[in-house]
Coordinates of C-alpha atoms in Angstrom, one line a residue:
Chain A
M1 CA -26.4 -11.9 -32.7
E2 CA -24.6 -14.3 -34.8
F3 CA -22.9 -11.1 -36.7
F4 CA -21.3 -10.0 -33.5
I5 CA -19.8 -13.5 -32.6
S6 CA -18.2 -14.3 -35.3
L7 CA -16.7 -10.8 -36.0
W8 CA -15.5 -11.5 -32.1
E9 CA -14.6 -14.9 -33.4
A10 CA -12.5 -13.4 -36.3
L11 CA -10.1 -10.8 -33.9
P12 CA -7.2 -12.6 -33.0
A13 CA -7.2 -14.6 -29.7
E14 CA -4.7 -12.1 -28.2
L15 CA -7.3 -9.4 -28.4
Q16 CA -10.1 -11.5 -28.0
Y17 CA -8.0 -12.3 -24.4
L18 CA -7.3 -8.1 -23.3
I19 CA -10.8 -7.6 -24.4
W20 CA -12.5 -10.0 -22.2
T21 CA -9.9 -9.1 -18.9
L22 CA -11.0 -5.3 -19.9
I23 CA -14.2 -6.7 -19.1
K24 CA -13.3 -8.7 -15.8
I25 CA -11.8 -5.0 -15.3
I26 CA -15.0 -2.7 -15.3
V27 CA -16.5 -5.6 -13.7
I28 CA -14.5 -5.2 -10.7
V29 CA -14.1 -1.6 -10.9
A30 CA -17.5 0.0 -11.9
P31 CA -19.4 -1.6 -8.5
M32 CA -16.0 -0.4 -6.7
M33 CA -16.6 3.0 -7.2
L34 CA -20.7 2.5 -6.8
A35 CA -19.5 1.0 -3.5
V36 CA -17.3 4.0 -2.3
A37 CA -20.1 6.4 -3.1
Y38 CA -21.9 4.6 -0.6
F39 CA -19.6 4.1 1.7
T40 CA -20.0 8.4 2.0
Y41 CA -22.6 8.3 2.6
A42 CA -22.6 6.2 5.4
E43 CA -20.1 7.3 7.0
R44 CA -22.3 10.8 6.6
K45 CA -25.1 9.4 8.1
I46 CA -23.0 6.9 11.4
I47 CA -21.0 9.1 12.0
G48 CA -24.7 12.1 12.2
Y49 CA -26.2 9.3 14.4
M50 CA -23.0 9.0 16.7
Q51 CA -22.9 12.6 17.6
V52 CA -26.9 13.0 18.3
R53 CA -27.2 14.0 14.1
I54 CA -29.6 13.0 11.7
G55 CA -26.4 13.5 8.7
P56 CA -27.1 14.2 5.1
N57 CA -31.5 13.7 4.5
R58 CA -32.4 15.9 1.7
V59 CA -31.2 15.0 -1.7
G60 CA -33.8 12.0 -2.1
P61 CA -35.5 9.8 -0.4
K62 CA -33.0 10.0 3.6
G63 CA -30.8 10.9 1.2
W64 CA -30.0 8.7 -0.7
L65 CA -28.4 10.7 -3.6
Q66 CA -26.4 12.6 -1.7
P67 CA -23.3 11.1 -3.3
I68 CA -24.6 11.5 -6.8
A69 CA -25.6 15.6 -6.0
D70 CA -22.2 14.9 -4.2
A71 CA -20.1 13.6 -7.4
V72 CA -22.1 15.7 -9.8
K73 CA -21.1 19.3 -7.6
L74 CA -17.6 17.8 -8.1
M75 CA -17.3 17.1 -11.7
F76 CA -18.8 20.8 -12.1
K77 CA -16.4 22.5 -9.6
E78 CA -13.7 24.1 -11.5
I79 CA -9.9 22.6 -11.4
V80 CA -8.2 25.7 -9.8
I81 CA -3.9 24.6 -10.5
P82 CA -2.1 26.9 -8.3
T83 CA 1.0 29.1 -9.5
N84 CA 4.7 27.8 -10.1
A85 CA 2.7 24.5 -9.4
N86 CA 4.9 21.5 -11.3
K87 CA 1.3 21.1 -13.7
V88 CA 2.3 17.5 -15.9
L89 CA 2.9 16.2 -11.9
F90 CA 0.0 17.9 -9.9
L91 CA -2.6 16.5 -12.6
I92 CA -1.7 13.0 -12.5
A93 CA -0.6 12.5 -8.9
P94 CA -4.6 12.3 -7.8
A95 CA -3.9 9.4 -10.5
I96 CA -1.0 7.7 -8.7
T97 CA -2.7 7.4 -5.8
L98 CA -6.4 5.9 -6.6
G99 CA -4.4 3.8 -9.4
P100 CA -2.8 0.7 -7.1
A101 CA -5.8 1.0 -4.2
L102 CA -8.0 -0.4 -7.3
A103 CA -5.5 -2.7 -9.5
A104 CA -4.8 -4.6 -6.7
W105 CA -8.1 -6.4 -6.8
A106 CA -7.0 -8.2 -9.2
V107 CA -5.5 -10.5 -7.6
F108 CA -8.9 -11.1 -5.2
P109 CA -10.4 -13.7 -4.2
F110 CA -14.3 -12.4 -4.3
D111 CA -15.2 -16.0 -4.4
E112 CA -14.3 -19.5 -4.6
E113 CA -13.5 -19.4 -8.7
L114 CA -14.5 -15.4 -8.8
V115 CA -10.3 -14.1 -8.9
L116 CA -9.4 -12.4 -11.8
A117 CA -6.1 -12.8 -12.3
D118 CA -4.6 -16.5 -9.9
I119 CA -0.9 -15.9 -9.4
N120 CA 0.9 -17.3 -7.1
A121 CA 2.3 -14.1 -5.4
G122 CA -0.5 -12.2 -4.5
L123 CA -0.2 -11.5 -1.2
L124 CA 3.4 -10.0 -2.1
Y125 CA 1.3 -7.9 -5.5
I126 CA -0.9 -6.6 -2.7
L127 CA 2.1 -5.4 -0.2
A128 CA 4.2 -3.9 -3.7
L129 CA 1.2 -1.8 -5.3
T130 CA -0.6 -0.8 -1.5
S131 CA 2.9 0.6 -0.8
V132 CA 3.3 2.9 -4.0
G133 CA 0.0 4.8 -3.4
V134 CA 2.1 6.7 -0.7
Y135 CA 3.9 8.0 -4.2
G136 CA 0.9 9.8 -4.8
V137 CA 0.1 11.9 -1.2
I138 CA 4.1 12.5 -1.8
I139 CA 4.1 13.7 -4.7
A140 CA 0.8 16.1 -4.2
G141 CA 2.4 17.5 -1.3
W142 CA 5.1 18.5 -3.6
A143 CA 4.0 20.1 -6.7
S144 CA 1.7 22.4 -4.8
N145 CA 3.8 24.2 -4.3
S146 CA 2.4 25.0 -0.9
K147 CA 3.3 25.3 2.6
Y148 CA 0.9 23.2 4.6
A149 CA 0.2 20.6 1.7
F150 CA 4.3 19.8 1.8
L151 CA 3.6 19.2 5.2
G152 CA 1.0 16.8 5.0
A153 CA 3.8 14.6 2.3
M154 CA 6.4 14.1 4.8
R155 CA 3.9 13.8 7.1
S156 CA 2.4 10.9 5.4
A157 CA 5.8 9.8 3.6
A158 CA 7.4 9.1 7.4
Q159 CA 3.5 7.3 9.1
I160 CA 3.2 4.9 5.5
V161 CA 7.0 4.4 5.7
A162 CA 6.5 3.5 9.2
Y163 CA 3.6 1.0 9.2
E164 CA 4.0 -0.6 5.8
I165 CA 6.1 -2.1 7.9
A166 CA 4.3 -3.1 10.8
M167 CA 1.9 -4.8 8.1
G168 CA 4.6 -6.9 6.1
F169 CA 5.0 -8.5 8.7
A170 CA 1.9 -9.4 10.4
L171 CA 1.5 -10.5 6.4
V172 CA 4.6 -12.4 7.5
G173 CA 2.7 -14.6 9.7
V174 CA 0.2 -15.4 7.4
L175 CA 2.0 -16.4 4.9
V176 CA 3.5 -18.8 7.3
A177 CA 0.8 -19.8 8.9
A178 CA -1.6 -20.5 5.5
G179 CA 2.1 -21.6 3.7
S180 CA 0.9 -19.7 0.3
L181 CA 1.1 -16.4 -1.1
N182 CA -2.0 -17.0 -2.9
L183 CA -5.5 -15.2 -1.4
G184 CA -6.9 -18.3 -2.7
D185 CA -5.1 -21.3 -0.8
I186 CA -4.9 -18.6 2.4
I187 CA -8.5 -18.7 2.4
K188 CA -8.4 -22.3 1.9
A189 CA -5.8 -23.0 4.3
Q190 CA -8.4 -21.5 7.1
Q191 CA -10.8 -24.2 7.5
G192 CA -12.9 -25.4 10.1
G193 CA -15.3 -22.8 10.9
L194 CA -15.2 -19.5 13.1
F195 CA -12.3 -21.2 15.4
S196 CA -10.2 -22.5 12.7
W197 CA -10.2 -18.8 11.2
L198 CA -6.2 -17.0 11.6
W199 CA -7.2 -14.1 13.5
L200 CA -7.3 -16.8 16.9
P201 CA -3.3 -17.4 16.5
L202 CA -2.3 -14.8 15.4
L203 CA -3.8 -12.8 17.4
P204 CA -1.5 -9.9 17.6
L205 CA -0.1 -9.5 14.4
F206 CA -4.4 -9.0 13.6
G207 CA -4.6 -5.8 16.0
V208 CA -1.9 -4.7 14.7
Y209 CA -2.4 -5.4 10.8
V210 CA -6.0 -3.8 11.5
I211 CA -4.5 -0.6 13.3
S212 CA -1.3 -0.2 10.2
G213 CA -4.2 -0.5 8.3
V214 CA -6.3 2.4 9.5
A215 CA -2.6 4.0 9.8
E216 CA -2.1 3.3 6.3
T217 CA -4.7 4.9 4.4
N218 CA -3.9 8.2 6.7
R219 CA -7.7 7.7 8.8
A220 CA -8.8 8.9 11.6
P221 CA -7.1 8.4 14.5
F222 CA -3.5 9.2 12.0
D223 CA -4.9 11.8 9.6
V224 CA -2.4 14.0 10.3
A225 CA -1.1 13.3 6.4
E226 CA -4.9 16.0 6.5
G227 CA -4.5 16.8 10.0
E228 CA -7.6 19.6 8.6
S229 CA -6.5 21.4 12.7
E230 CA -3.4 22.5 12.2
I231 CA -2.0 22.1 8.4
V232 CA -5.6 22.8 6.6
A233 CA -6.1 19.8 4.8
G234 CA -3.0 18.8 4.6
F235 CA -1.4 17.4 0.8
H236 CA -5.1 18.1 -0.9
V237 CA -4.9 22.3 0.7
E238 CA -4.3 23.2 -3.7
Y239 CA -6.9 20.5 -5.3
S240 CA -9.9 21.1 -6.1
G241 CA -13.1 19.7 -8.8
M242 CA -12.6 16.1 -9.6
L243 CA -9.0 16.1 -8.6
F244 CA -10.1 16.2 -5.2
A245 CA -12.7 13.8 -6.1
V246 CA -10.0 11.2 -7.1
F247 CA -8.5 12.0 -3.9
F248 CA -11.5 11.6 -1.4
L249 CA -12.4 8.3 -4.4
A250 CA -9.0 7.2 -3.4
E251 CA -9.2 7.0 0.3
Y252 CA -11.8 5.5 0.6
A253 CA -11.5 2.5 -1.9
N254 CA -8.2 1.8 -0.2
M255 CA -10.8 1.6 3.0
I256 CA -12.9 -0.7 1.5
L257 CA -9.5 -2.6 -0.3
I258 CA -7.7 -3.4 3.4
S259 CA -11.0 -3.9 4.5
A260 CA -11.2 -6.6 2.5
L261 CA -8.0 -7.9 3.0
T262 CA -8.3 -8.5 6.9
A263 CA -11.4 -10.4 5.8
V264 CA -9.6 -13.2 3.5
M265 CA -6.1 -12.2 6.4
F266 CA -7.6 -13.6 9.2
L267 CA -11.0 -13.9 8.9
G268 CA -11.6 -17.1 6.5
G269 CA -13.0 -14.3 3.1
W270 CA -15.5 -16.7 1.7
L271 CA -15.8 -19.0 4.5
S272 CA -19.3 -19.0 6.2
P273 CA -18.2 -18.9 10.5
F274 CA -20.4 -22.1 11.1
Q275 CA -18.4 -24.5 8.5
G276 CA -18.4 -28.2 9.5
W277 CA -20.1 -27.8 12.7
P278 CA -23.0 -29.9 14.0
V279 CA -26.5 -27.6 13.7
L280 CA -25.6 -23.7 12.1
G281 CA -22.9 -25.1 9.1
P282 CA -26.1 -27.2 7.2
L283 CA -28.8 -24.0 8.6
F284 CA -26.3 -21.2 7.0
D285 CA -25.4 -23.8 3.9
W286 CA -27.4 -22.4 1.3
V287 CA -25.9 -19.0 2.0
P288 CA -23.1 -18.0 -1.3
G289 CA -19.9 -17.3 0.5
F290 CA -19.3 -13.7 -1.3
V291 CA -22.4 -12.9 1.2
W292 CA -19.8 -14.1 4.0
L293 CA -17.0 -11.9 2.5
V294 CA -19.7 -8.8 2.2
I295 CA -20.7 -9.2 6.1
K296 CA -16.7 -9.7 7.1
T297 CA -15.6 -6.4 5.0
A298 CA -18.9 -4.4 6.1
I299 CA -17.7 -5.1 9.6
F300 CA -14.0 -3.8 9.2
M301 CA -15.5 -0.6 7.3
F302 CA -17.9 0.1 9.9
L303 CA -14.4 0.1 12.0
F304 CA -13.1 2.9 10.5
L305 CA -15.9 4.5 11.1
W306 CA -16.1 4.0 14.5
L307 CA -12.4 4.7 14.9
R308 CA -13.0 8.1 13.4
A309 CA -16.6 8.8 15.3
T310 CA -14.5 8.1 18.4
F311 CA -10.8 9.2 18.7
P312 CA -8.8 12.1 18.3
R313 CA -5.8 12.6 16.5
Y314 CA -2.6 11.0 17.3
R315 CA 0.1 13.3 18.4
Y316 CA 2.5 12.8 16.0
D317 CA 5.9 11.7 18.1
Q318 CA 3.1 9.3 19.7
I319 CA 2.1 7.7 15.9
M320 CA 6.0 7.5 15.3
R321 CA 6.6 5.6 19.0
L322 CA 3.7 3.2 17.8
G323 CA 4.5 2.4 15.1
W324 CA 8.7 1.9 15.2
K325 CA 8.4 1.0 19.2
V326 CA 5.7 -1.3 20.0
F327 CA 4.2 -2.8 16.8
I328 CA 7.1 -3.6 14.8
P329 CA 8.7 -5.3 17.5
I330 CA 5.5 -7.5 18.3
T331 CA 5.2 -8.1 15.2
I332 CA 8.0 -9.8 14.8
V333 CA 8.3 -12.1 18.1
W334 CA 5.0 -12.7 17.4
I335 CA 6.7 -13.5 13.0
A336 CA 9.2 -16.2 16.1
V337 CA 5.8 -17.7 17.7
V338 CA 3.9 -18.5 14.4
G339 CA 7.5 -20.2 13.3
L340 CA 7.4 -22.6 16.1
A341 CA 4.0 -23.4 15.8
V342 CA 4.3 -24.3 13.0
V343 CA 7.5 -26.7 12.9
Y344 CA 6.3 -28.0 15.9
Q345 CA 2.5 -28.2 14.3
L346 CA 0.6 -27.0 17.4
P347 CA -2.8 -28.6 17.1
W348 CA -5.8 -27.4 16.0
W349 CA -4.9 -24.4 13.7
F350 CA -1.4 -26.2 12.5
D351 CA -1.7 -30.1 12.5
Chain B
M1 CA 4.3 -9.8 -33.0
T2 CA 2.6 -11.2 -30.0
L3 CA 1.8 -9.4 -26.3
E4 CA 4.1 -10.6 -25.5
K5 CA 6.0 -9.2 -27.2
L6 CA 4.4 -6.1 -27.5
I7 CA 4.4 -4.9 -23.5
F8 CA 8.4 -6.4 -23.2
Y9 CA 9.0 -3.2 -25.8
V10 CA 6.9 -1.1 -25.0
L11 CA 8.0 -1.7 -21.1
A12 CA 11.7 -1.6 -22.0
A13 CA 11.4 1.6 -24.3
V14 CA 10.4 3.1 -21.3
V15 CA 13.0 2.5 -19.3
I16 CA 15.9 3.3 -21.2
L17 CA 13.8 6.6 -21.8
A18 CA 12.9 7.0 -18.1
A19 CA 17.0 6.2 -17.4
M20 CA 17.4 9.3 -19.9
M21 CA 15.6 11.4 -18.2
V22 CA 16.8 10.4 -14.2
V23 CA 20.9 11.8 -15.3
T24 CA 19.1 14.7 -18.3
R25 CA 16.6 16.7 -15.8
R26 CA 17.8 19.7 -13.8
N27 CA 15.4 19.5 -10.9
P28 CA 16.6 16.4 -8.2
V29 CA 12.7 15.1 -7.8
H30 CA 12.2 15.0 -10.8
S31 CA 14.6 12.7 -11.4
A32 CA 14.1 10.6 -8.2
L33 CA 10.9 10.3 -10.0
F34 CA 11.6 8.8 -13.5
L35 CA 14.2 6.3 -11.7
I36 CA 10.8 5.0 -9.6
L37 CA 9.5 5.1 -13.6
A38 CA 12.4 2.6 -14.7
F39 CA 12.1 1.0 -11.9
V40 CA 8.4 0.1 -11.9
A41 CA 9.3 -0.4 -16.0
C42 CA 12.1 -3.2 -15.2
S43 CA 9.8 -5.1 -12.5
G44 CA 7.8 -5.5 -15.5
I45 CA 10.2 -7.0 -18.2
W46 CA 11.7 -9.0 -14.9
M47 CA 7.6 -10.6 -14.3
L48 CA 7.8 -11.6 -18.1
A49 CA 11.2 -13.1 -17.7
E50 CA 9.1 -15.5 -15.1
A51 CA 11.0 -14.0 -12.0
E52 CA 7.1 -12.5 -10.8
F53 CA 9.3 -12.7 -6.5
L54 CA 12.1 -10.5 -7.9
A55 CA 9.7 -7.7 -10.1
I56 CA 7.6 -7.5 -6.7
V57 CA 10.3 -6.8 -3.9
L58 CA 11.7 -4.6 -6.5
V59 CA 8.8 -2.9 -6.8
L60 CA 7.8 -3.5 -2.9
V61 CA 11.8 -2.5 -1.8
Y62 CA 13.1 -0.1 -3.8
V63 CA 10.0 1.9 -4.9
G64 CA 7.6 1.7 -2.0
A65 CA 10.1 2.2 0.7
V66 CA 14.1 3.2 -0.2
M67 CA 12.7 5.6 -3.8
V68 CA 10.3 7.1 -0.4
L69 CA 12.9 8.3 2.0
F70 CA 14.8 9.6 -0.8
L71 CA 12.5 12.0 -2.4
F72 CA 11.8 12.3 1.9
V73 CA 14.9 13.9 1.8
L74 CA 15.7 15.6 -1.9
M75 CA 12.2 17.8 -1.2
M76 CA 13.6 19.1 1.7
L77 CA 17.1 20.2 0.1
D78 CA 17.6 22.9 -0.8
I79 CA 18.9 22.6 -3.7
D80 CA 20.9 25.6 -5.4
L81 CA 20.6 24.8 -9.2
A82 CA 22.8 27.8 -10.5
V83 CA 25.5 26.2 -7.9
L84 CA 25.0 23.2 -9.4
R85 CA 25.7 24.5 -12.9
A86 CA 28.9 26.7 -11.6
G87 CA 31.8 23.9 -12.2
F88 CA 30.2 22.1 -15.1
I89 CA 33.4 23.9 -17.6
K90 CA 35.7 23.3 -15.1
M91 CA 34.8 19.5 -14.5
L92 CA 34.0 18.7 -18.1
P93 CA 36.8 17.4 -20.1
L94 CA 36.8 14.9 -17.0
G95 CA 34.0 14.1 -18.1
V96 CA 34.2 13.0 -21.0
V97 CA 36.9 11.0 -20.1
M98 CA 35.3 9.1 -18.1
A99 CA 32.5 8.4 -20.4
V100 CA 34.5 7.5 -22.9
A101 CA 36.4 4.8 -20.5
M102 CA 32.5 3.4 -19.3
A103 CA 30.9 3.5 -22.4
A104 CA 34.1 1.5 -23.7
E105 CA 34.5 -1.0 -21.3
L106 CA 29.9 -1.5 -21.9
I107 CA 31.3 -1.9 -25.1
L108 CA 33.3 -4.6 -24.9
V109 CA 31.5 -6.4 -23.3
V110 CA 28.0 -6.0 -24.1
R111 CA 28.3 -6.6 -27.9
A112 CA 25.9 -8.2 -30.4
E113 CA 28.4 -11.1 -31.1
N114 CA 28.7 -12.0 -26.8
F115 CA 24.7 -12.5 -27.2
G116 CA 22.2 -14.7 -29.2
L117 CA 20.4 -17.7 -28.9
D118 CA 23.4 -19.6 -30.1
K119 CA 25.4 -19.2 -27.3
Y120 CA 22.3 -18.4 -24.7
A121 CA 19.3 -21.0 -25.3
A122 CA 15.9 -19.7 -24.4
P123 CA 14.8 -21.0 -21.3
A124 CA 12.4 -23.1 -21.4
R125 CA 8.7 -22.0 -20.3
H126 CA 7.8 -23.3 -17.0
A127 CA 3.9 -24.5 -15.8
A128 CA 1.5 -22.6 -14.3
D129 CA 1.9 -24.0 -11.6
Y130 CA 5.5 -23.0 -10.9
S131 CA 6.1 -20.9 -7.9
N132 CA 9.4 -18.0 -8.5
T133 CA 9.2 -17.5 -4.3
E134 CA 9.3 -21.4 -4.1
E135 CA 12.1 -21.7 -5.5
I136 CA 14.3 -19.0 -4.7
G137 CA 12.9 -20.5 -1.1
S138 CA 14.5 -23.0 -1.3
V139 CA 17.4 -22.3 -3.6
L140 CA 18.5 -19.4 -1.1
Y141 CA 18.3 -21.1 2.7
T142 CA 19.6 -23.9 1.6
V143 CA 22.5 -24.0 -1.3
Y144 CA 22.9 -20.7 -0.1
M145 CA 22.6 -20.2 3.3
Y146 CA 26.3 -19.2 4.5
P147 CA 26.1 -15.9 2.2
F148 CA 22.6 -14.9 2.8
E149 CA 23.2 -15.2 6.3
I150 CA 26.7 -13.4 6.1
A151 CA 25.2 -10.6 3.9
A152 CA 22.9 -10.2 6.7
V153 CA 25.3 -9.6 9.0
I154 CA 26.4 -7.3 7.0
L155 CA 23.7 -5.9 6.6
L156 CA 22.9 -5.6 10.1
V157 CA 26.1 -4.3 10.9
A158 CA 25.3 -1.0 8.3
I159 CA 22.6 -0.3 10.5
I160 CA 24.9 -0.1 13.6
A161 CA 26.5 2.0 12.2
A162 CA 24.9 4.5 10.2
I163 CA 22.7 4.5 14.0
G164 CA 26.3 5.0 15.4
L165 CA 27.0 7.4 13.6
T166 CA 24.0 10.4 13.6
M167 CA 23.0 9.2 17.0
R168 CA 24.6 12.5 19.3
K169 CA 22.8 13.9 22.1
R170 CA 23.1 18.0 21.7
P171 CA 22.4 19.6 24.9
D172 CA 20.3 22.1 23.3
T173 CA 17.2 20.3 22.3
K174 CA 13.9 19.8 24.3
Y175 CA 13.4 16.4 24.2
L176 CA 10.5 14.8 25.8
D177 CA 10.0 10.9 26.5
P178 CA 7.4 9.5 25.1
T179 CA 7.8 7.0 27.6
N180 CA 6.9 9.5 30.6
Q181 CA 4.1 11.3 29.3
V182 CA 2.0 7.6 28.8
L183 CA 2.9 7.0 32.1
V184 CA 1.5 10.0 33.8
K185 CA -0.5 10.4 36.2
R186 CA -3.9 12.9 37.1
D187 CA -2.2 13.0 41.0
D188 CA 1.2 14.5 39.3
R189 CA -0.5 17.4 37.3
V190 CA -2.7 17.9 39.1
R191 CA -3.5 19.0 43.3
M192 CA -7.0 19.9 43.9
V193 CA -6.8 22.9 47.0
S194 CA -10.4 23.4 48.9
M195 CA -10.1 27.3 49.7
D196 CA -12.9 29.9 51.7
A197 CA -14.9 31.8 49.1
E198 CA -13.9 35.0 49.0
K199 CA -16.3 37.7 51.1
G200 CA -17.6 40.4 49.2

């Protein structure tokens, strides 16, 4: 042990910093991957129960080992690369999708102190990274050299550009209301229990953000990029084995990210919902902030599955209409309202 | 060499290589993808220069939106490479003259003696709580208020002009009005009739 400590101290300071950061990244990413694996299990179970079935129940007790079995299966499947596909782009497309979904967690505050990079422009950083994720879909669709994949990519590109604007404007409302781009400060600006959180003064933006989030992650009812019944499986028709699994991981990692971000922006992140309340406040003081964050995130993760089991797929022109003609005007109007409320220090939230 | 310097040189090399690939690749989609790579690496360099707002906005606006639309159009175009290459020899002399002229201009301006630490002192490091976003905002909305608003109005005019130029009604297109579709009621479409059952 002493030997290792002396070996560690012999390293140059910058190398130490690099290694230490890498360890922190692993500490965030490894549980993320586990969460993604069990999120897929939860999806199959929950949708199963919603459709009066049982869902996976064969592998392990109650089917708990199903995601592991799926992962092993996908790892051993052959990766087929279509003829005339652009090989390099075909192979890096899944990585481009997964990378931003994981990198965005770098600025995410898990707790009052627990954050990898506590940067000032955290909100902008997340917006930028989520906007880069679309390239994975576009490149995959183009590089596959397949009509269906290409159609899926085109649909996805148009859809994500449309909804990103609404999403960005919803977040502009959040940063005006909280007065900061730092995610930790945004949470701290929501001190004071359930009704002090930003979801109430920013209710329209909250709705727009959640729905745009569903559209951004290409989930039902906005899953036209995949559209099994129309274009087979959209942008990832030609993908098999581990490459397909990476797309799958990215989709679920993005869903968890959007859920967690909704919890941070509108529902006070790691703050207790009963903070500062007469009886309930002290009663729940012992609960660590991380638990509240997980509960809030889980609510939105469940919402994603619930929506998928409930709604039929949107028609494409209706998606475009909703994004451009409904959401963007709503957000612009509400940003003006929030601006006025902040300038005139509307009591309860902005005084 | 410090870690920061290493990162800078890696990013600078990526920017230059990617920029070279943009002009040398035959396939326009590859060119566009290399341009995106150049943008991303460039934003990393801006980040090192403590201009995090500009760096992130470069990725957000150019990579996240503008280049997506670029790619969208490039992928839809049916580009015949043979046609593109056909006029190469004929245009070569003009191209060489242009290239030499631009290179000469660049060399005249970007010379080693115009730069260096004696000409421009290294900027002082800012404290950890320095917010580039706030600094830009406070200058943009006070000192440069009018130029900023004029730029905004010019952009708005450009948007309206672009829409005005491309919006034309074509009589042969079948067009659905989503509002009418959404507002449709059951009674508009379904008529209940009562019929006597046929005997037989």
